[in-house]
Amino acid sequence: MANALIDVEVAADLASLFRLLGDPTRVRILFALLEAGELCVHDIAAVVDTSETKVSQAMRLLRNAGVVRNRREGRNIIYRLDDAHVRMLLDISREHVAHLGNEG
């Protein structure tokens, strides 16, 4: 049975990812990027209805965790989801929450 368990380091990395997704603003930012493809901090703040400072802090955490990537376009930094795995995680998570809402 112990061989079938997830490695401690991998479990810690997953727990860190779930903590990162434990903030509603960060989740809304990720879904905004999922829908739009790419957005700058100003546009993310407008869509999510929060401050640009809060978005910038969230983007730093999400970028460091490998969830989003960025590119410079003139004076703007444009963000997008890192890869298909992040898209899949968001889609599956939304489906799971919807499924939970339909039980009972």
PDB file of C-alpha atoms in Angstrom:
ATOM      1  CA  MET A   1       0.000   0.000   0.000  1.00  0.00           C
ATOM      2  CA  ALA A   2       2.817   2.436   0.845  1.00  0.00           C
ATOM      3  CA  ASN A   3       4.161   2.081  -2.710  1.00  0.00           C
ATOM      4  CA  ALA A   4       0.818   3.281  -4.096  1.00  0.00           C
ATOM      5  CA  LEU A   5       0.850   6.467  -2.005  1.00  0.00           C
ATOM      6  CA  ILE A   6       1.935   9.733  -3.519  1.00  0.00           C
ATOM      7  CA  ASP A   7       5.473  10.859  -2.701  1.00  0.00           C
ATOM      8  CA  VAL A   8       5.716  13.286   0.242  1.00  0.00           C
ATOM      9  CA  GLU A   9       7.315  16.017  -1.873  1.00  0.00           C
ATOM     10  CA  VAL A  10       4.665  15.686  -4.583  1.00  0.00           C
ATOM     11  CA  ALA A  11       1.946  15.792  -1.914  1.00  0.00           C
ATOM     12  CA  ALA A  12       3.485  18.975  -0.514  1.00  0.00           C
ATOM     13  CA  ASP A  13       3.567  20.542  -3.992  1.00  0.00           C
ATOM     14  CA  LEU A  14      -0.086  19.632  -4.562  1.00  0.00           C
ATOM     15  CA  ALA A  15      -1.081  21.021  -1.163  1.00  0.00           C
ATOM     16  CA  SER A  16       0.724  24.258  -2.052  1.00  0.00           C
ATOM     17  CA  LEU A  17      -1.174  24.449  -5.353  1.00  0.00           C
ATOM     18  CA  PHE A  18      -4.511  23.912  -3.603  1.00  0.00           C
ATOM     19  CA  ARG A  19      -3.637  26.633  -1.054  1.00  0.00           C
ATOM     20  CA  LEU A  20      -2.888  28.937  -3.969  1.00  0.00           C
ATOM     21  CA  LEU A  21      -6.317  28.145  -5.422  1.00  0.00           C
ATOM     22  CA  GLY A  22      -7.895  28.710  -1.997  1.00  0.00           C
ATOM     23  CA  ASP A  23      -8.303  32.431  -2.658  1.00  0.00           C
ATOM     24  CA  PRO A  24     -11.506  33.442  -4.503  1.00  0.00           C
ATOM     25  CA  THR A  25      -9.839  36.426  -6.191  1.00  0.00           C
ATOM     26  CA  ARG A  26      -7.048  34.262  -7.598  1.00  0.00           C
ATOM     27  CA  VAL A  27      -9.604  31.727  -8.815  1.00  0.00           C
ATOM     28  CA  ARG A  28     -11.603  34.471 -10.532  1.00  0.00           C
ATOM     29  CA  ILE A  29      -8.400  35.769 -12.144  1.00  0.00           C
ATOM     30  CA  LEU A  30      -7.617  32.308 -13.494  1.00  0.00           C
ATOM     31  CA  PHE A  31     -11.109  31.905 -14.923  1.00  0.00           C
ATOM     32  CA  ALA A  32     -10.864  35.380 -16.498  1.00  0.00           C
ATOM     33  CA  LEU A  33      -7.676  34.230 -18.218  1.00  0.00           C
ATOM     34  CA  LEU A  34      -9.332  30.936 -19.164  1.00  0.00           C
ATOM     35  CA  GLU A  35     -12.112  32.854 -20.939  1.00  0.00           C
ATOM     36  CA  ALA A  36     -10.088  35.719 -22.440  1.00  0.00           C
ATOM     37  CA  GLY A  37      -6.860  33.930 -23.283  1.00  0.00           C
ATOM     38  CA  GLU A  38      -4.595  36.866 -22.410  1.00  0.00           C
ATOM     39  CA  LEU A  39      -5.073  39.954 -20.265  1.00  0.00           C
ATOM     40  CA  CYS A  40      -2.965  42.731 -18.732  1.00  0.00           C
ATOM     41  CA  VAL A  41      -3.177  43.641 -15.046  1.00  0.00           C
ATOM     42  CA  HIS A  42      -5.452  46.615 -15.745  1.00  0.00           C
ATOM     43  CA  ASP A  43      -7.937  44.469 -17.676  1.00  0.00           C
ATOM     44  CA  ILE A  44      -7.824  41.656 -15.107  1.00  0.00           C
ATOM     45  CA  ALA A  45      -8.560  44.149 -12.322  1.00  0.00           C
ATOM     46  CA  ALA A  46     -11.534  45.500 -14.267  1.00  0.00           C
ATOM     47  CA  VAL A  47     -12.960  42.050 -15.032  1.00  0.00           C
ATOM     48  CA  VAL A  48     -12.451  40.690 -11.504  1.00  0.00           C
ATOM     49  CA  ASP A  49     -13.480  44.015  -9.883  1.00  0.00           C
ATOM     50  CA  THR A  50     -10.448  44.388  -7.648  1.00  0.00           C
ATOM     51  CA  SER A  51      -7.417  46.647  -7.407  1.00  0.00           C
ATOM     52  CA  GLU A  52      -4.473  46.459  -9.775  1.00  0.00           C
ATOM     53  CA  THR A  53      -2.221  46.056  -6.712  1.00  0.00           C
ATOM     54  CA  LYS A  54      -4.113  42.959  -5.604  1.00  0.00           C
ATOM     55  CA  VAL A  55      -3.983  41.556  -9.145  1.00  0.00           C
ATOM     56  CA  SER A  56      -0.236  42.216  -9.395  1.00  0.00           C
ATOM     57  CA  GLN A  57       0.388  40.399  -6.112  1.00  0.00           C
ATOM     58  CA  ALA A  58      -1.772  37.483  -7.235  1.00  0.00           C
ATOM     59  CA  MET A  59      -0.029  37.298 -10.601  1.00  0.00           C
ATOM     60  CA  ARG A  60       3.375  37.125  -8.910  1.00  0.00           C
ATOM     61  CA  LEU A  61       2.205  34.151  -6.812  1.00  0.00           C
ATOM     62  CA  LEU A  62       0.549  32.434  -9.776  1.00  0.00           C
ATOM     63  CA  ARG A  63       3.587  32.994 -12.016  1.00  0.00           C
ATOM     64  CA  ASN A  64       6.007  31.679  -9.368  1.00  0.00           C
ATOM     65  CA  ALA A  65       3.808  28.583  -8.998  1.00  0.00           C
ATOM     66  CA  GLY A  66       3.915  27.943 -12.765  1.00  0.00           C
ATOM     67  CA  VAL A  67       0.180  28.485 -13.193  1.00  0.00           C
ATOM     68  CA  VAL A  68       0.444  31.553 -15.449  1.00  0.00           C
ATOM     69  CA  ARG A  69       3.114  32.922 -17.739  1.00  0.00           C
ATOM     70  CA  ASN A  70       3.677  36.432 -19.004  1.00  0.00           C
ATOM     71  CA  ARG A  71       5.133  38.427 -21.849  1.00  0.00           C
ATOM     72  CA  ARG A  72       5.929  42.085 -22.254  1.00  0.00           C
ATOM     73  CA  GLU A  73       4.051  44.145 -24.829  1.00  0.00           C
ATOM     74  CA  GLY A  74       5.408  47.675 -24.711  1.00  0.00           C
ATOM     75  CA  ARG A  75       4.817  48.934 -21.177  1.00  0.00           C
ATOM     76  CA  ASN A  76       2.267  46.221 -20.390  1.00  0.00           C
ATOM     77  CA  ILE A  77       2.773  42.737 -19.040  1.00  0.00           C
ATOM     78  CA  ILE A  78       0.312  40.333 -20.634  1.00  0.00           C
ATOM     79  CA  TYR A  79      -0.665  37.196 -18.703  1.00  0.00           C
ATOM     80  CA  ARG A  80      -2.080  33.855 -19.824  1.00  0.00           C
ATOM     81  CA  LEU A  81      -2.555  30.426 -18.310  1.00  0.00           C
ATOM     82  CA  ASP A  82       0.652  28.412 -18.425  1.00  0.00           C
ATOM     83  CA  ASP A  83      -0.590  25.350 -20.304  1.00  0.00           C
ATOM     84  CA  ALA A  84      -3.411  22.911 -21.020  1.00  0.00           C
ATOM     85  CA  HIS A  85      -2.965  21.243 -17.627  1.00  0.00           C
ATOM     86  CA  VAL A  86      -4.030  24.444 -15.858  1.00  0.00           C
ATOM     87  CA  ARG A  87      -7.038  24.752 -18.178  1.00  0.00           C
ATOM     88  CA  MET A  88      -7.987  21.155 -17.469  1.00  0.00           C
ATOM     89  CA  LEU A  89      -7.602  21.636 -13.696  1.00  0.00           C
ATOM     90  CA  LEU A  90      -9.910  24.671 -13.808  1.00  0.00           C
ATOM     91  CA  ASP A  91     -12.497  22.946 -15.998  1.00  0.00           C
ATOM     92  CA  ILE A  92     -12.553  19.796 -13.865  1.00  0.00           C
ATOM     93  CA  SER A  93     -12.714  21.808 -10.648  1.00  0.00           C
ATOM     94  CA  ARG A  94     -15.674  23.836 -11.951  1.00  0.00           C
ATOM     95  CA  GLU A  95     -17.444  20.629 -13.007  1.00  0.00           C
ATOM     96  CA  HIS A  96     -16.816  19.073  -9.596  1.00  0.00           C
ATOM     97  CA  VAL A  97     -18.211  22.088  -7.749  1.00  0.00           C
ATOM     98  CA  ALA A  98     -21.278  22.115 -10.035  1.00  0.00           C
ATOM     99  CA  HIS A  99     -21.731  18.387  -9.369  1.00  0.00           C
ATOM    100  CA  LEU A 100     -21.611  19.006  -5.605  1.00  0.00           C
ATOM    101  CA  GLY A 101     -24.224  21.716  -5.991  1.00  0.00           C
ATOM    102  CA  ASN A 102     -26.559  19.260  -7.731  1.00  0.00           C
ATOM    103  CA  GLU A 103     -26.392  16.674  -4.935  1.00  0.00           C
ATOM    104  CA  GLY A 104     -28.829  16.700  -2.075  1.00  0.00           C
TER     105      GLY A 104
END
